[in-house]
mmCIF file of C-alpha atoms in Angstrom:
data_model
loop_
_atom_site.group_PDB
_atom_site.id
_atom_site.type_symbol
_atom_site.label_atom_id
_atom_site.label_comp_id
_atom_site.label_asym_id
_atom_site.label_seq_id
_atom_site.Cartn_x
_atom_site.Cartn_y
_atom_site.Cartn_z
ATOM 1 C CA VAL A 1 0.000 0.000 0.000
ATOM 2 C CA ILE A 2 1.337 3.404 -0.984
ATOM 3 C CA SER A 3 0.572 6.272 1.371
ATOM 4 C CA ASN A 4 0.006 9.768 0.005
ATOM 5 C CA LYS A 5 3.459 10.826 1.188
ATOM 6 C CA GLU A 6 5.162 7.907 -0.532
ATOM 7 C CA GLY A 7 3.112 8.483 -3.667
ATOM 8 C CA LYS A 8 4.216 12.103 -3.853
ATOM 9 C CA GLU A 9 7.845 11.082 -3.403
ATOM 10 C CA ILE A 10 7.508 8.615 -6.292
ATOM 11 C CA TYR A 11 5.822 11.288 -8.400
ATOM 12 C CA ASN A 12 8.478 13.915 -7.686
ATOM 13 C CA THR A 13 11.315 11.578 -8.616
ATOM 14 C CA ASN A 14 9.635 10.692 -11.916
ATOM 15 C CA ILE A 15 8.726 14.175 -13.150
ATOM 16 C CA GLN A 16 10.321 14.754 -16.524
ATOM 17 C CA ASN A 17 13.319 17.054 -16.352
ATOM 18 C CA LYS A 18 16.377 17.839 -18.410
ATOM 19 C CA ASN A 19 18.593 15.626 -16.286
ATOM 20 C CA ASP A 20 16.741 12.326 -16.618
ATOM 21 C CA ILE A 21 15.043 12.406 -20.018
ATOM 22 C CA ILE A 22 16.689 10.548 -22.875
ATOM 23 C CA GLU A 23 15.870 12.753 -25.851
ATOM 24 C CA GLU A 24 13.747 10.934 -28.428
ATOM 25 C CA ASP A 25 14.675 7.530 -27.010
ATOM 26 C CA TYR A 26 11.199 6.074 -27.223
ATOM 27 C CA SER A 27 12.838 2.648 -27.058
ATOM 28 C CA SER A 28 13.731 3.329 -23.423
ATOM 29 C CA PRO A 29 10.522 4.470 -21.710
ATOM 30 C CA LYS A 30 10.546 5.134 -17.987
ATOM 31 C CA LEU A 31 10.171 1.714 -16.408
ATOM 32 C CA PHE A 32 8.060 1.253 -13.292
ATOM 33 C CA LYS A 33 9.364 -0.569 -10.241
ATOM 34 C CA LEU A 34 6.205 -1.962 -8.671
ATOM 35 C CA ASN A 35 4.613 -5.146 -9.998
ATOM 36 C CA PRO A 36 1.449 -4.350 -12.001
ATOM 37 C CA PHE A 37 -1.088 -6.201 -9.869
ATOM 38 C CA PHE A 38 -3.919 -3.679 -9.950
ATOM 39 C CA ARG A 39 -6.505 -3.858 -7.186
ATOM 40 C CA LYS A 40 -8.513 -0.636 -7.539
ATOM 41 C CA CYS A 41 -10.421 0.792 -10.484
ATOM 42 C CA GLU A 42 -12.297 4.100 -10.809
ATOM 43 C CA ILE A 43 -14.021 5.881 -13.691
ATOM 44 C CA ILE A 44 -12.253 9.120 -14.644
ATOM 45 C CA SER A 45 -14.415 10.183 -17.604
ATOM 46 C CA ASN A 46 -17.484 9.015 -19.530
ATOM 47 C CA LEU A 47 -16.852 11.212 -22.573
ATOM 48 C CA CYS A 48 -13.719 9.986 -24.348
ATOM 49 C CA GLN A 49 -14.220 9.775 -28.128
ATOM 50 C CA THR A 50 -12.875 6.412 -29.284
ATOM 51 C CA TYR A 51 -14.714 5.434 -32.465
ATOM 52 C CA TRP A 52 -12.252 6.784 -35.041
ATOM 53 C CA SER A 53 -9.067 5.782 -33.233
ATOM 54 C CA LEU A 54 -7.259 2.460 -33.494
ATOM 55 C CA ASN A 55 -5.663 2.587 -30.036
ATOM 56 C CA LYS A 56 -4.439 6.167 -29.533
ATOM 57 C CA ASN A 57 -7.483 8.008 -28.195
ATOM 58 C CA PHE A 58 -5.996 9.732 -25.136
ATOM 59 C CA VAL A 59 -2.669 10.756 -23.613
ATOM 60 C CA VAL A 60 -1.552 11.200 -20.027
ATOM 61 C CA PHE A 61 1.689 12.906 -19.029
ATOM 62 C CA ASN A 62 3.641 14.639 -16.267
ATOM 63 C CA SER A 63 3.785 18.313 -17.230
ATOM 64 C CA TYR A 64 7.372 19.591 -17.201
ATOM 65 C CA HIS A 65 6.612 23.156 -16.116
ATOM 66 C CA GLU A 66 3.498 22.768 -13.987
ATOM 67 C CA TYR A 67 4.470 19.602 -12.081
ATOM 68 C CA GLU A 68 0.983 18.239 -12.630
ATOM 69 C CA VAL A 69 -0.423 15.098 -14.242
ATOM 70 C CA PHE A 70 -2.708 15.866 -17.190
ATOM 71 C CA LEU A 71 -5.098 13.640 -19.121
ATOM 72 C CA VAL A 72 -6.030 14.776 -22.644
ATOM 73 C CA TYR A 73 -8.854 13.334 -24.766
ATOM 74 C CA GLN A 74 -11.525 14.388 -27.248
ATOM 75 C CA ASN A 75 -14.962 14.999 -25.778
ATOM 76 C CA TYR A 76 -17.465 12.669 -27.449
ATOM 77 C CA ASP A 77 -20.353 15.165 -27.147
ATOM 78 C CA ASN A 78 -18.843 18.380 -28.517
ATOM 79 C CA ASN A 79 -15.486 17.390 -30.147
ATOM 80 C CA ASN A 80 -13.533 19.645 -27.771
ATOM 81 C CA ILE A 81 -10.092 18.537 -26.640
ATOM 82 C CA ASP A 82 -10.463 18.376 -22.856
ATOM 83 C CA ILE A 83 -7.427 18.719 -20.588
ATOM 84 C CA MET A 84 -8.045 17.212 -17.159
ATOM 85 C CA LYS A 85 -5.898 17.552 -14.047
ATOM 86 C CA LEU A 86 -5.678 14.006 -12.796
ATOM 87 C CA THR A 87 -5.215 14.872 -9.133
ATOM 88 C CA ASN A 88 -8.799 16.146 -8.839
ATOM 89 C CA ASN A 89 -10.360 14.989 -12.148
ATOM 90 C CA GLN A 90 -11.183 18.574 -13.089
ATOM 91 C CA ILE A 91 -11.209 19.950 -16.651
ATOM 92 C CA VAL A 92 -8.776 22.885 -16.604
ATOM 93 C CA LYS A 93 -8.886 23.771 -20.305
ATOM 94 C CA SER A 94 -10.717 22.834 -23.504
ATOM 95 C CA LEU A 95 -9.490 23.323 -27.054
ATOM 96 C CA LYS A 96 -12.560 24.226 -29.094
ATOM 97 C CA ASN A 97 -13.498 24.545 -32.758
ATOM 98 C CA ILE A 98 -12.358 20.990 -33.504
ATOM 99 C CA GLU A 99 -14.391 20.109 -36.588
ATOM 100 C CA PHE A 100 -13.861 16.350 -36.925
ATOM 101 C CA LYS A 101 -13.459 13.280 -34.748
ATOM 102 C CA LEU A 102 -9.843 12.409 -33.987
ATOM 103 C CA SER A 103 -7.966 9.313 -35.078
ATOM 104 C CA LEU A 104 -5.093 9.858 -32.648
ATOM 105 C CA ILE A 105 -3.688 12.012 -29.860
ATOM 106 C CA GLU A 106 0.024 11.980 -28.994
ATOM 107 C CA HIS A 107 2.267 13.768 -26.483
ATOM 108 C CA PHE A 108 5.927 14.613 -27.124
ATOM 109 C CA PHE A 109 8.602 16.339 -25.057
ATOM 110 C CA ASP A 110 11.369 18.636 -26.295
ATOM 111 C CA GLN A 111 14.352 18.307 -23.974
ATOM 112 C CA ILE A 112 16.359 21.151 -25.483
ATOM 113 C CA ASN A 113 13.658 23.827 -25.218
ATOM 114 C CA GLU A 114 11.897 22.091 -22.297
ATOM 115 C CA PHE A 115 8.469 22.187 -23.921
ATOM 116 C CA ASP A 116 5.615 19.670 -23.949
ATOM 117 C CA TYR A 117 3.784 19.235 -27.265
ATOM 118 C CA LEU A 118 0.400 17.799 -28.220
ATOM 119 C CA LEU A 119 -0.242 16.316 -31.660
ATOM 120 C CA ILE A 120 -3.719 15.472 -32.937
ATOM 121 C CA ALA A 121 -4.892 13.981 -36.235
ATOM 122 C CA ASP A 122 -8.528 13.884 -37.333
ATOM 123 C CA ARG A 123 -10.505 11.703 -39.736
ATOM 124 C CA ASN A 124 -10.085 14.361 -42.444
ATOM 125 C CA LYS A 125 -6.310 13.695 -42.229
ATOM 126 C CA ASP A 126 -5.624 17.154 -40.759
ATOM 127 C CA ILE A 127 -2.703 17.287 -38.314
ATOM 128 C CA LYS A 128 -2.250 19.951 -35.643
ATOM 129 C CA ILE A 129 0.639 20.464 -33.220
ATOM 130 C CA TYR A 130 0.218 22.519 -30.040
ATOM 131 C CA ASN A 131 2.778 23.796 -27.568
ATOM 132 C CA ILE A 132 1.330 22.619 -24.264
ATOM 133 C CA SER A 133 3.854 24.638 -22.243
ATOM 134 C CA LEU A 134 2.724 27.882 -23.917
ATOM 135 C CA ASP A 135 -0.950 27.520 -23.075
ATOM 136 C CA TYR A 136 -1.607 25.147 -25.975
ATOM 137 C CA GLN A 137 -0.585 27.602 -28.669
ATOM 138 C CA LEU A 138 -1.233 26.171 -32.129
ATOM 139 C CA LEU A 139 2.112 25.851 -33.911
ATOM 140 C CA VAL A 140 1.129 24.263 -37.184
ATOM 141 C CA SER A 141 -1.877 22.837 -39.002
ATOM 142 C CA PHE A 142 -1.769 20.967 -42.320
ATOM 143 C CA ASN A 143 -3.399 18.143 -44.278
ATOM 144 C CA ASN A 144 -1.614 14.807 -44.717
ATOM 145 C CA GLY A 145 -3.195 14.124 -48.131
ATOM 146 C CA ASN A 146 -6.127 12.253 -49.621
ATOM 147 C CA SER A 147 -7.037 8.856 -48.207
ATOM 148 C CA TYR A 148 -10.166 6.812 -47.669
ATOM 149 C CA VAL A 149 -9.100 5.780 -44.174
ATOM 150 C CA PHE A 150 -7.337 7.407 -41.203
ATOM 151 C CA ILE A 151 -3.923 8.366 -39.845
ATOM 152 C CA SER A 152 -2.929 5.479 -37.587
ATOM 153 C CA SER A 153 0.280 6.755 -35.994
ATOM 154 C CA CYS A 154 2.632 9.743 -35.787
ATOM 155 C CA LEU A 155 6.157 10.262 -34.474
ATOM 156 C CA ILE A 156 7.882 13.578 -33.805
ATOM 157 C CA LEU A 157 11.703 13.581 -33.654
ATOM 158 C CA VAL A 158 12.429 16.980 -32.182
ATOM 159 C CA ASN A 159 16.213 17.053 -32.670
ATOM 160 C CA GLU A 160 15.862 16.270 -36.359
ATOM 161 C CA ASN A 161 12.770 18.486 -36.813
ATOM 162 C CA LEU A 162 10.964 15.503 -38.316
ATOM 163 C CA LEU A 163 7.359 14.325 -38.289
ATOM 164 C CA ILE A 164 6.528 10.806 -39.499
ATOM 165 C CA THR A 165 2.952 9.772 -40.310
ATOM 166 C CA SER A 166 1.345 6.470 -41.309
ATOM 167 C CA ILE A 167 -2.017 5.460 -42.788
ATOM 168 C CA PHE A 168 -4.294 2.548 -41.854
ATOM 169 C CA GLY A 169 -4.841 1.758 -45.506
ATOM 170 C CA LYS A 170 -3.169 0.574 -48.706
ATOM 171 C CA LYS A 171 -4.538 2.728 -51.502
ATOM 172 C CA LYS A 172 -2.546 4.714 -54.060
ATOM 173 C CA GLU A 173 -1.497 7.583 -51.757
ATOM 174 C CA ASP A 174 -1.499 5.787 -48.404
ATOM 175 C CA TYR A 175 2.248 6.145 -47.869
ATOM 176 C CA THR A 176 4.193 6.520 -44.661
ATOM 177 C CA LYS A 177 5.447 10.086 -45.011
ATOM 178 C CA ILE A 178 8.391 11.942 -43.494
ATOM 179 C CA TYR A 179 8.055 15.719 -43.100
ATOM 180 C CA SER A 180 10.477 18.430 -42.106
ATOM 181 C CA LEU A 181 9.064 20.736 -39.427
ATOM 182 C CA ASN A 182 10.830 23.974 -40.284
ATOM 183 C CA ASN A 183 11.563 26.264 -37.332
ATOM 184 C CA ILE A 184 8.695 24.933 -35.250
ATOM 185 C CA PHE A 185 10.610 23.967 -32.129
ATOM 186 C CA LYS A 186 11.852 27.283 -30.801
ATOM 187 C CA LYS A 187 12.825 28.540 -27.369
ATOM 188 C CA ASP A 188 11.631 32.081 -28.111
ATOM 189 C CA LYS A 189 8.169 32.264 -26.576
ATOM 190 C CA ASN A 190 7.311 35.468 -28.449
ATOM 191 C CA ASN A 191 8.240 34.168 -31.895
ATOM 192 C CA LEU A 192 5.203 32.051 -32.661
ATOM 193 C CA LEU A 193 4.508 30.786 -36.134
ATOM 194 C CA ASP A 194 1.778 32.019 -38.432
ATOM 195 C CA LYS A 195 -0.985 29.497 -37.757
ATOM 196 C CA SER A 196 -2.224 29.759 -41.328
ATOM 197 C CA ASN A 197 1.195 29.163 -42.919
ATOM 198 C CA ASP A 198 1.644 25.605 -44.207
ATOM 199 C CA ASN A 199 5.172 26.417 -45.400
ATOM 200 C CA ASN A 200 6.415 25.355 -41.994
ATOM 201 C CA VAL A 201 5.877 21.736 -43.082
ATOM 202 C CA THR A 202 7.826 20.230 -45.998
ATOM 203 C CA LEU A 203 7.304 16.707 -47.321
ATOM 204 C CA LEU A 204 10.726 15.036 -47.553
ATOM 205 C CA THR A 205 9.789 11.562 -48.769
ATOM 206 C CA LYS A 206 7.176 8.859 -49.102
ATOM 207 C CA LEU A 207 8.592 5.531 -47.961
ATOM 208 C CA SER A 208 8.597 3.140 -50.880
ATOM 209 C CA GLY A 209 6.053 0.324 -50.796
ATOM 210 C CA THR A 210 4.150 1.537 -47.746
ATOM 211 C CA ASN A 211 1.110 2.391 -49.872
ATOM 212 C CA ASN A 212 0.718 -1.323 -50.540
ATOM 213 C CA MET A 213 0.343 -2.280 -46.891
ATOM 214 C CA VAL A 214 -1.688 -1.178 -43.891
ATOM 215 C CA ILE A 215 0.484 0.432 -41.212
ATOM 216 C CA CYS A 216 -0.926 0.131 -37.694
ATOM 217 C CA SER A 217 1.778 1.709 -35.558
ATOM 218 C CA LEU A 218 5.134 3.501 -35.742
ATOM 219 C CA LEU A 219 7.898 2.833 -33.223
ATOM 220 C CA PHE A 220 11.289 4.421 -32.683
ATOM 221 C CA TRP A 221 14.417 2.286 -32.264
ATOM 222 C CA ASN A 222 17.750 3.717 -31.191
ATOM 223 C CA ASN A 223 20.225 1.039 -32.286
ATOM 224 C CA LYS A 224 23.147 1.597 -29.939
ATOM 225 C CA ARG A 225 25.219 -1.029 -31.708
ATOM 226 C CA ASP A 226 25.500 0.802 -35.025
ATOM 227 C CA LYS A 227 24.526 4.192 -33.521
ATOM 228 C CA ASN A 228 21.717 4.680 -36.023
ATOM 229 C CA LYS A 229 18.074 5.585 -35.494
ATOM 230 C CA TYR A 230 15.368 3.450 -37.071
ATOM 231 C CA LEU A 231 11.655 3.597 -37.796
ATOM 232 C CA ILE A 232 9.693 0.415 -37.065
ATOM 233 C CA GLN A 233 6.372 -0.013 -38.892
ATOM 234 C CA LEU A 234 3.910 -2.641 -37.680
ATOM 235 C CA SER A 235 1.686 -4.019 -40.447
ATOM 236 C CA TYR A 236 -0.129 -7.157 -41.672
ATOM 237 C CA ASN A 237 2.087 -10.224 -41.235
ATOM 238 C CA LYS A 238 5.230 -8.127 -41.471
ATOM 239 C CA ILE A 239 7.336 -5.408 -39.873
ATOM 240 C CA LEU A 240 9.309 -2.867 -41.875
ATOM 241 C CA ILE A 241 12.421 -1.306 -40.334
ATOM 242 C CA ASN A 242 13.882 1.770 -42.078
ATOM 243 C CA ASP A 243 16.952 3.857 -41.365
ATOM 244 C CA ILE A 244 15.571 7.286 -40.498
ATOM 245 C CA ASN A 245 18.541 9.171 -41.979
ATOM 246 C CA SER A 246 18.809 7.396 -45.330
ATOM 247 C CA TYR A 247 15.234 5.979 -45.514
ATOM 248 C CA LYS A 248 16.795 2.668 -46.612
ATOM 249 C CA LEU A 249 15.226 -0.616 -45.546
ATOM 250 C CA TYR A 250 17.124 -2.250 -42.678
ATOM 251 C CA ASP A 251 14.990 -5.377 -42.698
ATOM 252 C CA CYS A 252 11.513 -6.796 -43.183
ATOM 253 C CA LEU A 253 10.420 -9.251 -40.483
ATOM 254 C CA GLU A 254 7.718 -11.553 -41.836
ATOM 255 C CA ILE A 255 5.237 -13.824 -40.097
ATOM 256 C CA LYS A 256 4.414 -16.919 -42.110
ATOM 257 C CA GLU A 257 1.662 -18.997 -40.566
ATOM 258 C CA ASN A 258 -0.967 -20.964 -42.443
ATOM 259 C CA ASN A 259 -4.582 -19.836 -42.042
ATOM 260 C CA LYS A 260 -3.615 -16.786 -39.970
ATOM 261 C CA ASN A 261 -3.472 -13.132 -40.954
ATOM 262 C CA HIS A 262 -1.701 -11.265 -38.177
ATOM 263 C CA ILE A 263 -2.541 -7.570 -37.886
ATOM 264 C CA LEU A 264 0.158 -6.150 -35.594
ATOM 265 C CA TYR A 265 -1.739 -3.440 -33.759
ATOM 266 C CA SER A 266 0.827 -2.387 -31.161
ATOM 267 C CA GLY A 267 4.319 -3.048 -29.843
ATOM 268 C CA SER A 268 7.291 -1.863 -27.800
ATOM 269 C CA VAL A 269 11.073 -1.911 -28.055
ATOM 270 C CA TYR A 270 12.687 -3.190 -24.862
ATOM 271 C CA LYS A 271 16.204 -3.851 -23.563
ATOM 272 C CA ASP A 272 17.519 -1.836 -26.532
ATOM 273 C CA ASN A 273 17.458 -4.601 -29.134
ATOM 274 C CA PHE A 274 14.203 -6.540 -28.739
ATOM 275 C CA LEU A 275 10.792 -5.890 -30.242
ATOM 276 C CA ILE A 276 7.598 -7.247 -28.750
ATOM 277 C CA ALA A 277 4.307 -6.920 -30.654
ATOM 278 C CA ILE A 278 0.709 -8.132 -30.393
ATOM 279 C CA SER A 279 -1.618 -9.238 -33.179
ATOM 280 C CA ASN A 280 -5.356 -9.500 -33.737
ATOM 281 C CA GLU A 281 -4.905 -13.283 -33.863
ATOM 282 C CA ALA A 282 -4.287 -13.220 -30.099
ATOM 283 C CA THR A 283 -0.556 -13.813 -30.507
ATOM 284 C CA VAL A 284 2.348 -12.053 -28.801
ATOM 285 C CA PHE A 285 5.684 -12.087 -30.637
ATOM 286 C CA SER A 286 9.228 -11.199 -29.570
ATOM 287 C CA TRP A 287 12.052 -10.534 -32.074
ATOM 288 C CA ASN A 288 15.764 -9.859 -31.708
ATOM 289 C CA LEU A 289 16.305 -6.756 -33.823
ATOM 290 C CA ILE A 290 20.044 -7.277 -34.173
ATOM 291 C CA PHE A 291 19.904 -10.890 -35.349
ATOM 292 C CA LYS A 292 16.523 -10.281 -37.037
ATOM 293 C CA ASN A 293 14.963 -13.484 -35.775
ATOM 294 C CA LEU A 294 11.845 -14.488 -33.869
ATOM 295 C CA VAL A 295 12.770 -15.345 -30.292
ATOM 296 C CA LYS A 296 9.468 -16.256 -28.645
ATOM 297 C CA LYS A 297 5.723 -16.300 -29.256
ATOM 298 C CA ILE A 298 2.626 -17.106 -27.264
ATOM 299 C CA ASP A 299 -0.995 -17.636 -28.311
ATOM 300 C CA ILE A 300 -3.724 -16.295 -26.030
ATOM 301 C CA ASN A 301 -6.948 -18.179 -26.691
ATOM 302 C CA ASN A 302 -10.325 -16.459 -27.170
ATOM 303 C CA SER A 303 -8.871 -12.957 -27.089
ATOM 304 C CA LEU A 304 -8.814 -9.913 -29.364
ATOM 305 C CA LEU A 305 -5.680 -7.935 -28.504
ATOM 306 C CA SER A 306 -5.750 -4.199 -29.206
ATOM 307 C CA ASP A 307 -2.889 -2.387 -27.430
ATOM 308 C CA CYS A 308 0.181 -2.986 -25.286
ATOM 309 C CA ILE A 309 2.716 -0.970 -23.313
ATOM 310 C CA LEU A 310 5.961 -1.885 -21.628
ATOM 311 C CA TRP A 311 5.469 -1.562 -17.874
ATOM 312 C CA SER A 312 9.028 -2.600 -17.041
ATOM 313 C CA ASP A 313 11.734 -4.921 -18.341
ATOM 314 C CA ASN A 314 9.764 -7.706 -16.669
ATOM 315 C CA TYR A 315 6.139 -7.020 -17.621
ATOM 316 C CA LEU A 316 4.060 -6.108 -20.645
ATOM 317 C CA ILE A 317 0.519 -4.735 -20.212
ATOM 318 C CA ILE A 318 -1.941 -5.909 -22.887
ATOM 319 C CA SER A 319 -5.507 -4.747 -23.505
ATOM 320 C CA SER A 320 -7.790 -7.592 -24.552
ATOM 321 C CA ASN A 321 -11.427 -8.306 -25.423
ATOM 322 C CA ASN A 322 -13.309 -11.558 -25.791
ATOM 323 C CA THR A 323 -15.950 -12.160 -28.459
ATOM 324 C CA ASN A 324 -18.589 -10.460 -26.259
ATOM 325 C CA LYS A 325 -16.361 -7.374 -25.911
ATOM 326 C CA ASN A 326 -15.744 -8.076 -22.249
ATOM 327 C CA SER A 327 -12.537 -6.202 -21.455
ATOM 328 C CA TYR A 328 -9.438 -7.489 -19.704
ATOM 329 C CA ILE A 329 -5.988 -6.279 -18.777
ATOM 330 C CA LYS A 330 -3.523 -9.115 -19.317
ATOM 331 C CA ILE A 331 -0.101 -9.042 -17.681
ATOM 332 C CA LEU A 332 2.662 -10.823 -19.566
ATOM 333 C CA ASP A 333 5.768 -11.903 -17.676
ATOM 334 C CA ILE A 334 8.387 -11.246 -20.362
ATOM 335 C CA SER A 335 11.080 -13.537 -18.984
ATOM 336 C CA GLN A 336 8.690 -16.489 -18.749
ATOM 337 C CA PHE A 337 6.712 -15.240 -21.757
ATOM 338 C CA LYS A 338 3.385 -16.213 -20.297
ATOM 339 C CA ILE A 339 0.280 -14.469 -18.976
ATOM 340 C CA ILE A 340 0.448 -14.332 -15.189
ATOM 341 C CA ASN A 341 -2.668 -12.298 -14.447
ATOM 342 C CA ASN A 342 -6.029 -11.358 -16.017
ATOM 343 C CA ILE A 343 -7.915 -8.338 -14.693
ATOM 344 C CA TYR A 344 -11.557 -7.997 -15.732
ATOM 345 C CA LEU A 345 -12.736 -4.403 -16.289
ATOM 346 C CA ASN A 346 -16.428 -4.270 -15.536
ATOM 347 C CA ASP A 347 -16.720 -0.578 -16.495
ATOM 348 C CA ILE A 348 -15.243 -0.833 -20.001
ATOM 349 C CA SER A 349 -16.669 -2.466 -23.100
ATOM 350 C CA GLY A 350 -14.366 -3.040 -26.068
ATOM 351 C CA ILE A 351 -11.095 -1.885 -24.514
ATOM 352 C CA SER A 352 -8.710 -0.219 -26.964
ATOM 353 C CA CYS A 353 -6.057 2.066 -25.450
ATOM 354 C CA VAL A 354 -3.844 1.702 -22.359
ATOM 355 C CA ARG A 355 -1.324 4.179 -20.912
ATOM 356 C CA LYS A 356 0.731 4.330 -17.694
ATOM 357 C CA ILE A 357 1.474 7.238 -15.371
ATOM 358 C CA ILE A 358 2.942 8.120 -11.973
ATOM 359 C CA HIS A 359 0.021 9.513 -9.971
ATOM 360 C CA PRO A 360 1.065 11.998 -7.237
ATOM 361 C CA GLU A 361 -1.052 10.205 -4.632
ATOM 362 C CA LYS A 362 -1.588 6.700 -5.979
ATOM 363 C CA GLY A 363 1.833 5.921 -7.398
ATOM 364 C CA ASP A 364 2.175 3.610 -10.419
ATOM 365 C CA CYS A 365 -1.135 3.610 -12.319
ATOM 366 C CA LEU A 366 -2.658 2.462 -15.571
ATOM 367 C CA LEU A 367 -5.387 4.186 -17.600
ATOM 368 C CA ALA A 368 -7.589 2.452 -20.150
ATOM 369 C CA THR A 369 -10.518 3.307 -22.389
ATOM 370 C CA GLY A 370 -12.935 1.475 -24.655
ATOM 371 C CA GLU A 371 -15.838 1.718 -27.064
ATOM 372 C CA ASN A 372 -18.272 2.894 -24.369
ATOM 373 C CA ASN A 373 -16.214 6.121 -24.075
ATOM 374 C CA LYS A 374 -15.138 5.586 -20.472
ATOM 375 C CA ILE A 375 -11.642 6.134 -19.135
ATOM 376 C CA VAL A 376 -10.739 4.190 -16.012
ATOM 377 C CA LEU A 377 -7.776 4.513 -13.666
ATOM 378 C CA LEU A 378 -6.291 1.329 -12.235
ATOM 379 C CA SER A 379 -4.045 1.600 -9.202
ATOM 380 C CA ILE A 380 -1.984 -0.839 -7.215
#
């Protein structure tokens, strides 16, 4: 049991700051110490829009400047982007005049300028980036191009001034695209960009062949062995890995199983050189990215897996539904590569997205949402 005092100590030691953040190293997320055996569950919101998102319909983060925990999601009723302070579950700000439903919400941190950023993409393929630290000032707004489906994932690499986008489709123009974000990430608080100027975004390339495959998720891999940075793209029965600097293909990991069509919805890079990913066929895979081989796999019967996050080097959190859309949190012991706990979520139907956070009073926590628009907080 974590007392309020202990919870605040944990929170204070995990606040993002310039001394402990690894810039852009999404392959090394902050790993939690406590075992993820959740015992308490409470409803945080009933209004999270989830219909148009694959598994990225809210974000939760420790604000660098305000030393608060914020939850951000689109309001199902009015399309506003609501920002909630998680300590008291109060809406402190709403971004209005959002015309369409969102397909994703992402949070990014700029270590050099010490700014938090919010990225949203809507079903019209419009992308907006806000500076959270400057009262959610809109930095840029542009359209990602024509497509019949939606933007499935986005990555911002602040040091390189790059934005990478992917499409959940395989039509003529459904490429993974790499953009240059010209002069967006600035320290000067008074030198804001012209919100109507799309010249701040330049298309650098469309990754070859990505318009012939559905891309579910983009991951960042910092290969410390060859000191290169790579883009990992999770797709149908395969994973593309591209060098971010040269755009060249590093490898294509393929899944070849008879009578199965694995849609790799989500994944994480762990211990620097391993990739773990989940599929719609209720399978969890683990690859060695250096030797480019499959290391382990496990089949989870009667489950529809939708999202996963790395809790620590020992545990993976997986969101799962059965055929009746009953929702479960499954805890995978990575070393044993087996499910060690199933947590039934009575308040959620059709779970999709899971995220972790250090709560100032409750310590290590997990948030989840589903098709019934509820967000729940699970605590240890």
